[in-house]
Structures are given as structure tokens and as C-alpha cells.
mmCIF file of C-alpha atoms and ligand atoms in Angstrom:
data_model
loop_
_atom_site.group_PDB
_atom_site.id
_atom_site.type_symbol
_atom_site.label_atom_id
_atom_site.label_comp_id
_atom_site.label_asym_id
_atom_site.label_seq_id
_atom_site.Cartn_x
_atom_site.Cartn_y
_atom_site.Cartn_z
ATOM 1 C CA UNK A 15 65.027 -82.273 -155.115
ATOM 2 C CA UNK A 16 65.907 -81.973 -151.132
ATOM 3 C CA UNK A 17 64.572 -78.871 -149.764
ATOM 4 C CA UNK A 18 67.597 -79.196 -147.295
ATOM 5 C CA UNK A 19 70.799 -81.690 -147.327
ATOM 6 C CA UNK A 20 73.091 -81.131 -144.418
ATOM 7 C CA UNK A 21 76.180 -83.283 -144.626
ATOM 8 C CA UNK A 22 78.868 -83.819 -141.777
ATOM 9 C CA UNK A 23 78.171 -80.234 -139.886
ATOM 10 C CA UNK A 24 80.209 -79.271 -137.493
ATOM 11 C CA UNK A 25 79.979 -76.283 -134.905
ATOM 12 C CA UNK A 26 81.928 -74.819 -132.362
ATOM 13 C CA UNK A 27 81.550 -72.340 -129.603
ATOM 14 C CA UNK A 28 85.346 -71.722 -128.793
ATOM 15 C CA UNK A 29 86.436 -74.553 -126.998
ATOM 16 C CA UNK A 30 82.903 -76.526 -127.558
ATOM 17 C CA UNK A 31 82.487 -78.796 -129.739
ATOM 18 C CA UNK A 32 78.315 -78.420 -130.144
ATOM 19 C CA UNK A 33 77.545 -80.097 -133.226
ATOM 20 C CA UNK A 34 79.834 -82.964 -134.123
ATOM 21 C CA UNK A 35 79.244 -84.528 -137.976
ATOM 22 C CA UNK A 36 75.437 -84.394 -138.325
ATOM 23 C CA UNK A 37 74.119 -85.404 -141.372
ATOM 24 C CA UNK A 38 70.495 -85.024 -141.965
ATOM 25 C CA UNK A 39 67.850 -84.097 -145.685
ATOM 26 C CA UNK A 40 64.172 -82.788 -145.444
ATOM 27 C CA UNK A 41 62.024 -83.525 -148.346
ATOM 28 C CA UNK A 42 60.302 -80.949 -150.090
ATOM 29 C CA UNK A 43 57.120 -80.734 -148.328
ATOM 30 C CA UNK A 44 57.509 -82.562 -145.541
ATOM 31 C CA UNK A 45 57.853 -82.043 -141.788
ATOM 32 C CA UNK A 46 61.364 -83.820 -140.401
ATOM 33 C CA UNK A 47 62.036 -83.105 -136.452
ATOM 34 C CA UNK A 48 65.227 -83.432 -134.345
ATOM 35 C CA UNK A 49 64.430 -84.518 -130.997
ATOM 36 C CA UNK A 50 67.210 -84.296 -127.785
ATOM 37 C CA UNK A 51 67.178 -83.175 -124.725
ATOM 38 C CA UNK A 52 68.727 -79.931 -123.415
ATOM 39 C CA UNK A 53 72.073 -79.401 -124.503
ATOM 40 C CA UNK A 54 72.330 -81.824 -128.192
ATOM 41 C CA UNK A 55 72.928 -79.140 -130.212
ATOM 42 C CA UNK A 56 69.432 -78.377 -131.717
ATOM 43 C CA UNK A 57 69.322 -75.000 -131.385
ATOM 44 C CA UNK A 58 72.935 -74.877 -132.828
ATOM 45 C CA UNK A 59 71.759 -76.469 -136.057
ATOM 46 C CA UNK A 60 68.968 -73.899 -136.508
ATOM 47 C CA UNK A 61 70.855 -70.883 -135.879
ATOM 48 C CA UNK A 62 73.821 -72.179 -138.343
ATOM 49 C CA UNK A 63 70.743 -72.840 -140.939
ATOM 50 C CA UNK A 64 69.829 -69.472 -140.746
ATOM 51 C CA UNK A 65 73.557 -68.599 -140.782
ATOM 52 C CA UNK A 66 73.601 -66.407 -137.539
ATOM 53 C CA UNK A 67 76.166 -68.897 -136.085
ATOM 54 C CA UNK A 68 79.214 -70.093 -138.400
ATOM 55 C CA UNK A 69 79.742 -73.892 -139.168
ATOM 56 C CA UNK A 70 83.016 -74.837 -138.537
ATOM 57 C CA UNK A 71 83.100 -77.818 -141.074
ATOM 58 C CA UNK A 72 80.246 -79.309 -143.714
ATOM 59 C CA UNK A 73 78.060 -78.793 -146.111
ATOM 60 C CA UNK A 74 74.611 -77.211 -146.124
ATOM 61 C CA UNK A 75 72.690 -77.031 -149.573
ATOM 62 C CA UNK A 76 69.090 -75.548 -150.112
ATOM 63 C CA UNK A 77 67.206 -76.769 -153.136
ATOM 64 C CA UNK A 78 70.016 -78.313 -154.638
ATOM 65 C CA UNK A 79 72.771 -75.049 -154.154
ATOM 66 C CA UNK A 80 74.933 -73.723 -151.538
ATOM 67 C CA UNK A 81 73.082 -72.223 -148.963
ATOM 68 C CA UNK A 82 73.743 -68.441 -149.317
ATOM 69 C CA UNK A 83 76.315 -67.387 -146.549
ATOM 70 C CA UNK A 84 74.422 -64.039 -144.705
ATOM 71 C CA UNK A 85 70.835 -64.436 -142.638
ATOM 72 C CA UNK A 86 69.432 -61.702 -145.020
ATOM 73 C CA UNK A 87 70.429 -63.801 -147.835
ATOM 74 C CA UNK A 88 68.743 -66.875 -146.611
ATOM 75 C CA UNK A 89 65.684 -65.384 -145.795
ATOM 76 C CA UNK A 90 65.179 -64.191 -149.371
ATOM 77 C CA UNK A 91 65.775 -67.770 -150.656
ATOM 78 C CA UNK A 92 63.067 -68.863 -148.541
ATOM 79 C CA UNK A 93 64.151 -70.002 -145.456
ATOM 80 C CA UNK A 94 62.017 -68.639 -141.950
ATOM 81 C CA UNK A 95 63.568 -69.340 -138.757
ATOM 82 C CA UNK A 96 61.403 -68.965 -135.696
ATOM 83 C CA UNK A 97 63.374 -69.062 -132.885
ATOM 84 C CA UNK A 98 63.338 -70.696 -129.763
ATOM 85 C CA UNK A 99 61.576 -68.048 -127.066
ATOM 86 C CA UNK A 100 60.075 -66.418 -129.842
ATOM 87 C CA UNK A 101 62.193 -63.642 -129.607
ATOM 88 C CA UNK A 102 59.226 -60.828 -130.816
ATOM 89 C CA UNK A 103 59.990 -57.264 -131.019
ATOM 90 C CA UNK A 104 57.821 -57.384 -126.978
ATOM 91 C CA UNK A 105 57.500 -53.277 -127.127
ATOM 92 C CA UNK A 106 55.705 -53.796 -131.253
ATOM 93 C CA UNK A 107 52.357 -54.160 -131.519
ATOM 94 C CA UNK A 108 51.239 -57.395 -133.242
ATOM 95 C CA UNK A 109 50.559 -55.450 -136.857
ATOM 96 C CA UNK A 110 54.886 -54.434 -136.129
ATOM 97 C CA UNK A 111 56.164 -57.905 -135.438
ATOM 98 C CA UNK A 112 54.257 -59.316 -138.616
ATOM 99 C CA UNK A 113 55.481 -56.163 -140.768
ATOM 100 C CA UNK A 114 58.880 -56.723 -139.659
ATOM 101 C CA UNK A 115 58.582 -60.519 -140.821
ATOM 102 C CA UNK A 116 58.175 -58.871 -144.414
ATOM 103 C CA UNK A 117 60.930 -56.280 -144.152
ATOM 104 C CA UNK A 118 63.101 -57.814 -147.010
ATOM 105 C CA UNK A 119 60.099 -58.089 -149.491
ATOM 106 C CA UNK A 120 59.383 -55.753 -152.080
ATOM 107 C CA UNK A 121 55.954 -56.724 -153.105
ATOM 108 C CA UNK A 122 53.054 -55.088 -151.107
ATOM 109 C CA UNK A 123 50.615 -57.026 -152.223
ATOM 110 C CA UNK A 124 51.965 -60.170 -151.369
ATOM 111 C CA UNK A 125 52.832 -59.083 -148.014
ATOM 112 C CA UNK A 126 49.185 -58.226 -146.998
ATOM 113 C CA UNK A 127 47.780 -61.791 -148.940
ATOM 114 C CA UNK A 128 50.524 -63.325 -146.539
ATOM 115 C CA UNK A 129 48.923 -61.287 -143.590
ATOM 116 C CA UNK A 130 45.117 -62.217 -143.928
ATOM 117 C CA UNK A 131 47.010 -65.490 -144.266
ATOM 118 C CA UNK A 132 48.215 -65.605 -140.984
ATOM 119 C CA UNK A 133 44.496 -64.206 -139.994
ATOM 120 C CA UNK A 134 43.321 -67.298 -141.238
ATOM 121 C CA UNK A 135 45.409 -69.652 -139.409
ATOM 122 C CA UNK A 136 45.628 -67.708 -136.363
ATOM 123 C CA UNK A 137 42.040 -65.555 -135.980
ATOM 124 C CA UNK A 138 42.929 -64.484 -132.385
ATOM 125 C CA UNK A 139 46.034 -61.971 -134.295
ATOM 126 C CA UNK A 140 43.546 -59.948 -136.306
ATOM 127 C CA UNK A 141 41.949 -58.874 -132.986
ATOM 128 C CA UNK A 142 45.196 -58.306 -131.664
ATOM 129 C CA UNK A 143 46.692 -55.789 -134.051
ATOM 130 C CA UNK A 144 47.228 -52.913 -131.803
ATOM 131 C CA UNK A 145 48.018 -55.213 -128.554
ATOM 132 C CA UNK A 146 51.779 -54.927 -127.660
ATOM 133 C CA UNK A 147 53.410 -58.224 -128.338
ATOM 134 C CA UNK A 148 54.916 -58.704 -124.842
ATOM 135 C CA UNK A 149 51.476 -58.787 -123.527
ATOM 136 C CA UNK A 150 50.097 -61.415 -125.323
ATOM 137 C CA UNK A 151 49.714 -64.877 -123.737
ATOM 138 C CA UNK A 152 52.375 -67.222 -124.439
ATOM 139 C CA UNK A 153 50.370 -69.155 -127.091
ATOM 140 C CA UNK A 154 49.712 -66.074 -128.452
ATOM 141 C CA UNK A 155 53.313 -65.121 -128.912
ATOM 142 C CA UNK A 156 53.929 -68.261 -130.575
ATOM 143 C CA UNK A 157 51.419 -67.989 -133.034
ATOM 144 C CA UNK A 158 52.867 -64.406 -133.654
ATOM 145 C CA UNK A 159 56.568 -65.917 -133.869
ATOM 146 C CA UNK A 160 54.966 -68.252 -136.445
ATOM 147 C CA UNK A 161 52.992 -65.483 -138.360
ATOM 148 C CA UNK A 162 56.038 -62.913 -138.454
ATOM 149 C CA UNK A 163 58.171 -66.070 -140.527
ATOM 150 C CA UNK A 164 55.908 -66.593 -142.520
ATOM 151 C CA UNK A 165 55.270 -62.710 -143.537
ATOM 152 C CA UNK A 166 58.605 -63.320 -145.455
ATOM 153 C CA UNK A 167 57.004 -66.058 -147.523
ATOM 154 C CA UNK A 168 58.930 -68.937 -147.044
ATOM 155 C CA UNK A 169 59.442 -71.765 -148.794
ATOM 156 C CA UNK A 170 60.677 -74.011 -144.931
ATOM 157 C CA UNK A 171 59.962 -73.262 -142.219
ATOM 158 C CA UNK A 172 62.731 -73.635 -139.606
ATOM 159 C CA UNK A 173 60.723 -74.327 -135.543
ATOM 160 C CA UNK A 174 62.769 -74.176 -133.070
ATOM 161 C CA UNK A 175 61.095 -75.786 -130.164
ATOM 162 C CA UNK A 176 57.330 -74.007 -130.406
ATOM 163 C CA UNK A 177 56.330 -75.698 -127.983
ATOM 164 C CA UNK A 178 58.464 -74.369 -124.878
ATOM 165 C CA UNK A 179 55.910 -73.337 -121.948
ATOM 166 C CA UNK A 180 52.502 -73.617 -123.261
ATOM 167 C CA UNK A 181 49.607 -75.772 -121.853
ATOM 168 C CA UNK A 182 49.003 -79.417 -123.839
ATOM 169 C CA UNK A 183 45.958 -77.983 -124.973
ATOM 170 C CA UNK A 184 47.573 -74.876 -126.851
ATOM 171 C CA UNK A 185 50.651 -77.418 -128.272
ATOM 172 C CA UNK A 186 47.891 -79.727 -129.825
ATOM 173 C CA UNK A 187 46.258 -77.017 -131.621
ATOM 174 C CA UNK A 188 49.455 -75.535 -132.546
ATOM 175 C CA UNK A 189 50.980 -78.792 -133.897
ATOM 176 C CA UNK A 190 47.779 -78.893 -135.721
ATOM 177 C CA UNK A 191 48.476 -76.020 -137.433
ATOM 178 C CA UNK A 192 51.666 -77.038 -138.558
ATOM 179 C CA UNK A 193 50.347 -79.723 -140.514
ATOM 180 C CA UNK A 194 47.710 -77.124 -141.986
ATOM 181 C CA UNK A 195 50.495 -75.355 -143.083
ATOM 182 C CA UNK A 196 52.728 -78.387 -144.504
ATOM 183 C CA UNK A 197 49.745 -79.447 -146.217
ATOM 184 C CA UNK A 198 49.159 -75.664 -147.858
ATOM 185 C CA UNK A 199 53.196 -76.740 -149.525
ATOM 186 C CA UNK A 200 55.667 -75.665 -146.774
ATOM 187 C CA UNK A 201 58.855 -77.297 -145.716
ATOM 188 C CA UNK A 202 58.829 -77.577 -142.218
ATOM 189 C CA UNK A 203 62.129 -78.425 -139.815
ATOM 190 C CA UNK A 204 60.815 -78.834 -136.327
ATOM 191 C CA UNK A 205 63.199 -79.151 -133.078
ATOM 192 C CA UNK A 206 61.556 -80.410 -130.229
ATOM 193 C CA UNK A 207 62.218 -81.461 -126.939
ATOM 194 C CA UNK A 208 58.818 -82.511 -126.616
ATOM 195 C CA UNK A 209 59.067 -85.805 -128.595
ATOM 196 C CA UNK A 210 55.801 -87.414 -128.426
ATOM 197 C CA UNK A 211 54.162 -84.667 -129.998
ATOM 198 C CA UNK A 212 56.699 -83.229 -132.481
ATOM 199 C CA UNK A 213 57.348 -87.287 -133.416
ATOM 200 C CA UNK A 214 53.236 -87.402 -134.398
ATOM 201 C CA UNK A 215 52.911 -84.909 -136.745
ATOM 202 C CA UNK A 216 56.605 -85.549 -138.759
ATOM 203 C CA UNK A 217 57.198 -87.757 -141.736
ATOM 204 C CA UNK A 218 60.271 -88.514 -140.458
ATOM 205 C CA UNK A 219 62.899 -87.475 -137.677
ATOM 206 C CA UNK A 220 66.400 -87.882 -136.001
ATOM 207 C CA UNK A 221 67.022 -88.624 -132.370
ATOM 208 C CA UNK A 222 70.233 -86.239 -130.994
ATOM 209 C CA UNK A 223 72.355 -86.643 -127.851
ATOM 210 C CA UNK A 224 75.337 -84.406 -127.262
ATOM 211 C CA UNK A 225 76.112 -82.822 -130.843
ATOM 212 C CA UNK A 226 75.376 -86.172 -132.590
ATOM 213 C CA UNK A 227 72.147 -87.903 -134.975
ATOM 214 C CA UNK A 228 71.926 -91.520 -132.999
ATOM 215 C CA UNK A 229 68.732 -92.401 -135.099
ATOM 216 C CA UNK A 230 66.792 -91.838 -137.373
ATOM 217 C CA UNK A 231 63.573 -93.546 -138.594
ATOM 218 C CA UNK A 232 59.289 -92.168 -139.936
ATOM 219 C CA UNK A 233 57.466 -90.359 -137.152
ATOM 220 C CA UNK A 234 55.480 -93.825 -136.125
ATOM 221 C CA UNK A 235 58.889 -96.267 -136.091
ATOM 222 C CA UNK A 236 60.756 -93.588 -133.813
ATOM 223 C CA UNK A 237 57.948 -93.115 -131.455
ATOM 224 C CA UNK A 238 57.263 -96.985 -131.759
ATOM 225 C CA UNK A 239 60.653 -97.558 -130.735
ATOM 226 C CA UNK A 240 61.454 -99.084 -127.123
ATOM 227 C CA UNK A 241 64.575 -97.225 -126.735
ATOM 228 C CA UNK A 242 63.211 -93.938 -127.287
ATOM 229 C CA UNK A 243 59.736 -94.520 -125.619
ATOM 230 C CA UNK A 244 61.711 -95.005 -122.610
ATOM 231 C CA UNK A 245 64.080 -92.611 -122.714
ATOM 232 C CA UNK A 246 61.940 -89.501 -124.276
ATOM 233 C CA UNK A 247 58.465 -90.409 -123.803
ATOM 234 C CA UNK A 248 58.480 -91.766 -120.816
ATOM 235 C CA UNK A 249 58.340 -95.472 -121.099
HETATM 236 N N1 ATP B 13 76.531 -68.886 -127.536
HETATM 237 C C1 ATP B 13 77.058 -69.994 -126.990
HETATM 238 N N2 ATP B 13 78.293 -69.978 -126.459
HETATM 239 C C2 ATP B 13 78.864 -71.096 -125.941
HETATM 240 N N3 ATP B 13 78.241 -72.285 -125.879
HETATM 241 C C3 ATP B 13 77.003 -72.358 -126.385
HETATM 242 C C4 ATP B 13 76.346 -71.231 -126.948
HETATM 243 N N4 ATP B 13 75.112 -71.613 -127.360
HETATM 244 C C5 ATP B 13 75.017 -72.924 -127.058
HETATM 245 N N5 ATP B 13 76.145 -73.385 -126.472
HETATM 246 C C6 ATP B 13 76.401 -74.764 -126.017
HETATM 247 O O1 ATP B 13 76.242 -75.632 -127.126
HETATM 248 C C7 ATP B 13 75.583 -76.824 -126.752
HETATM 249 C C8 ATP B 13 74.329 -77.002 -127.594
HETATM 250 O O2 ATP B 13 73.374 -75.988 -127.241
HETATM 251 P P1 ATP B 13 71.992 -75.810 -127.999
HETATM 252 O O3 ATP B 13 71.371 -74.561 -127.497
HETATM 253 O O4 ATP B 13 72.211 -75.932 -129.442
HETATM 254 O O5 ATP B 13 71.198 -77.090 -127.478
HETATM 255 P P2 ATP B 13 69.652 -77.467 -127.630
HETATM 256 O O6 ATP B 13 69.615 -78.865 -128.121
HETATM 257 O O7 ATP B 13 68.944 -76.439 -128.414
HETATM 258 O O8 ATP B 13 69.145 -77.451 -126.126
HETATM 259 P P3 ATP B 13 67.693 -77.045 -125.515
HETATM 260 O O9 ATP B 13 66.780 -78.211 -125.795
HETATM 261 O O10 ATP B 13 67.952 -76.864 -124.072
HETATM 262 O O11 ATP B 13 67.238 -75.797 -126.212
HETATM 263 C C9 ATP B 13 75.328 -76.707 -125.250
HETATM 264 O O12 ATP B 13 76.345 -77.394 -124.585
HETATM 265 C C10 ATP B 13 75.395 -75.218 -124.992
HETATM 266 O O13 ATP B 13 75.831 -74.950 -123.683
HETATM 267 MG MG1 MG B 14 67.400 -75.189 -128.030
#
């Protein structure tokens, strides 16, 4: 069964029209991106999956039901957003932002397996614990945005364009990590301006301009393809 079938969604802002009949499934288990530029409407689909902004018209199911209608409620069916910027509690220390990810769960024991989980994919947090969150270094804060998500054991993982302002380097690592952690069973939804990379590591993605899906295709024929090498990876 999809982890996520979104039929025909539409969202508006008043007057704009954002996201205009996008249709779009992710597999259980696999990674699926949305690549556009500034502007398509990416942002608008993640923040309507995690039901912070209303549709206006469609259909959204997880796992086969209605996706439940309040954030809270999402989040305990499984569903992690992190958000584009990060958006970390910057006056927390590192061990408050990843407590916070766990605020709904009522299962203590999970919550610190899930930590020393995050420890594992991202060593650099454990020595971090006490640092403030707004002074870590932007990769740093990522892999904190990341960790915090996934404190609230998710079943998908909703990215929302982790790789905004870091060095090639850091993104590399950090897109390796993703796989590591669709490989360990998660669902991952990945927006991305940065198409080259985000295109590499998914099993399959959709190209957006202006509110609309204009293609869709596997990782390799979408970054194969002449009309999107030239218009999003530079020729
Ligand atoms: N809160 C808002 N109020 C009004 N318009 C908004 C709001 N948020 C987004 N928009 C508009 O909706 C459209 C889609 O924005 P969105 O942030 O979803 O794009 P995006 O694909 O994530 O872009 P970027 O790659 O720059 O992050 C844009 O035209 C934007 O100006
Ligand atoms: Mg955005």
C-alpha cells in the first residue's frame, strides 16, 4: 500500500492560486522528490501534508486512509515534517530541540532508543547536547532539524529543501544519510531545489513549475533528461 497518494490538490493563499491539481504517490520505503524552482509550490505541498496550511480542493490519503485533519494528529500517524530553514527552537539546547521532537510520545523508552539513534547517524549531536541550537553551524542545524523529526518516530519523513545554504561537501554527506535512513525502512518525501543531488538519491520524482507536476519519471530518466539537464542542472 502507498505510504502517500495525493490526488488533484489544490491550495490557495487568498487570491493565489499556489498549488493547482497536483497529483503525486510515494511508495512505502522509498525516497520520491519534487524539484522546482522558487515559487512552484513545494513548500505549499509540505506544509498542507503536515496540515498547517488548508487544501482548498483534493484528496490526501496516508497508508491507505484519510490523512487525519490537525498537525498533532498527523504526527502521531507517523508523518515528520522538517521544514524548510529548519525552524529549531535557536534559544534550546540540542538535548531541547530533540526532546521537543518527542513531545507527543508516551513511551520513554522509545524516545531515548530514537535519541542514541540520531547519535548514531549524526555523532557530532551527542557532543553537542548542551550547545544552544542557534549556535550550531548550519550543517549542524540541519542534522538537528532531521534528528528532532525523527524523535517522533516516523514512519515518512517529509524534507523540505535540507539542503538550503550548506557547502557541497556537507549536502553529500547529508544526502548520504538520507539513504541510510530509507534503507533502515523510512518513507522519505524530499523537496529540493537542488535537483542534481536530490534527483541521485530518489527512486523516483516530479518536476514542478508554478503550482503544477510537468513530469515525472525514476531519479536516473529525470536527471537523464535533456529538458531538465538544461533547465535545472545546468545543461
Ligand atoms: N503565507 C503565504 N501567503 C501568501 N502567499 C504565499 C504564502 N506562502 C507562499 N505563498 C506563495 O505561494 C507560492 C508557492 O510558494 P512556496 O513557498 O510553496 O514555493 P516553493 O516551491 O517552496 O519555493 P522555494 O523553492 O523558494 O522555497 C509562491 O508564489 C508564494 O509567494
Ligand atoms: Mg520552499
Amino acid at each position: 500500500m502507498p505510504a502517500l497518494v495525493v490526488e488533484n490538490l489544490h491550495v490557495h493563499y487568498g487570491a493565489i492560486h499556489a498549488v493547482r491539481g497536483v497529483s503525486f504517490t510515494v511508495e512505502s520505503g522509498e525516497i520520491v522528490s519534487i524539484v522546482g524552482s522558487n515559487g512552484a509550490g513545494k513548500s505549499t505541498i509540505m506544509w498542507t501534508l503536515a496540515r498547517v496550511v488548508p487544501l482548498t480542493g483534493g484528496t490526501i490519503l496516508l497508508e491507505g486512509a484519510p490523512l487525519p485533519d490537525l498537525p498533532h494528529l498527523v504526527v502521531e500517524r507517523g508523518v515528520a515534517l522538517v521544514p524548510e530553514r529548519r525552524r529549531l527552537f535557536s534559544a534550546l539546547s540540542v538535548r531541547e530541540n530533540l526532546v521537543m521532537g518527542a513531545y507527543n510520545r508516551k513511551d520513554p523508552a522509545g524516545a531515548a532508543r530514537d535519541m542514541e539513534r540520531c547519535f548514531t547517524l549524526f555523532p557530532i549531536l551527542k557532543q553537542r547536547l548542551a550547545q544552544l541550537a542557534g549556535t550550531l553551524s548550519g550543517g549542524e542545524q540541519q542534522m538537528l532539524a532531521i534528528s528532532r523529526a525523527l524523535m517522533s518516530s516516523p514512519r515518512v519523513l517529509l524534507l523540505d529543501e535540507p539542503s538550503l545554504g550548506l557547502a557541497p561537501m556537507i549536502v553529500e554527506t547529508l544526502m548520504e544519510t538520507i539513504l541510510k535512513i530509507r534503507d533502515e525502512g523510512m518513507t522519505v518525501l524530499l523537496v529540493e531545489q537542488n535537483a542534481a543531488q536530490a534527483l541521485d538519491i530518489s527512486d523516483r520524482g516530479y518536476i514542478m513549475e508554478t503550482g503544477r507536476i510537468v513530469k515525472s519519471g525514476t531519479g536516473r530518466e529525470l536527471s537523464d533528461d535533456p529538458d531538465i539537464r538544461r533547465v535545472y542542472l545546468g545543461g
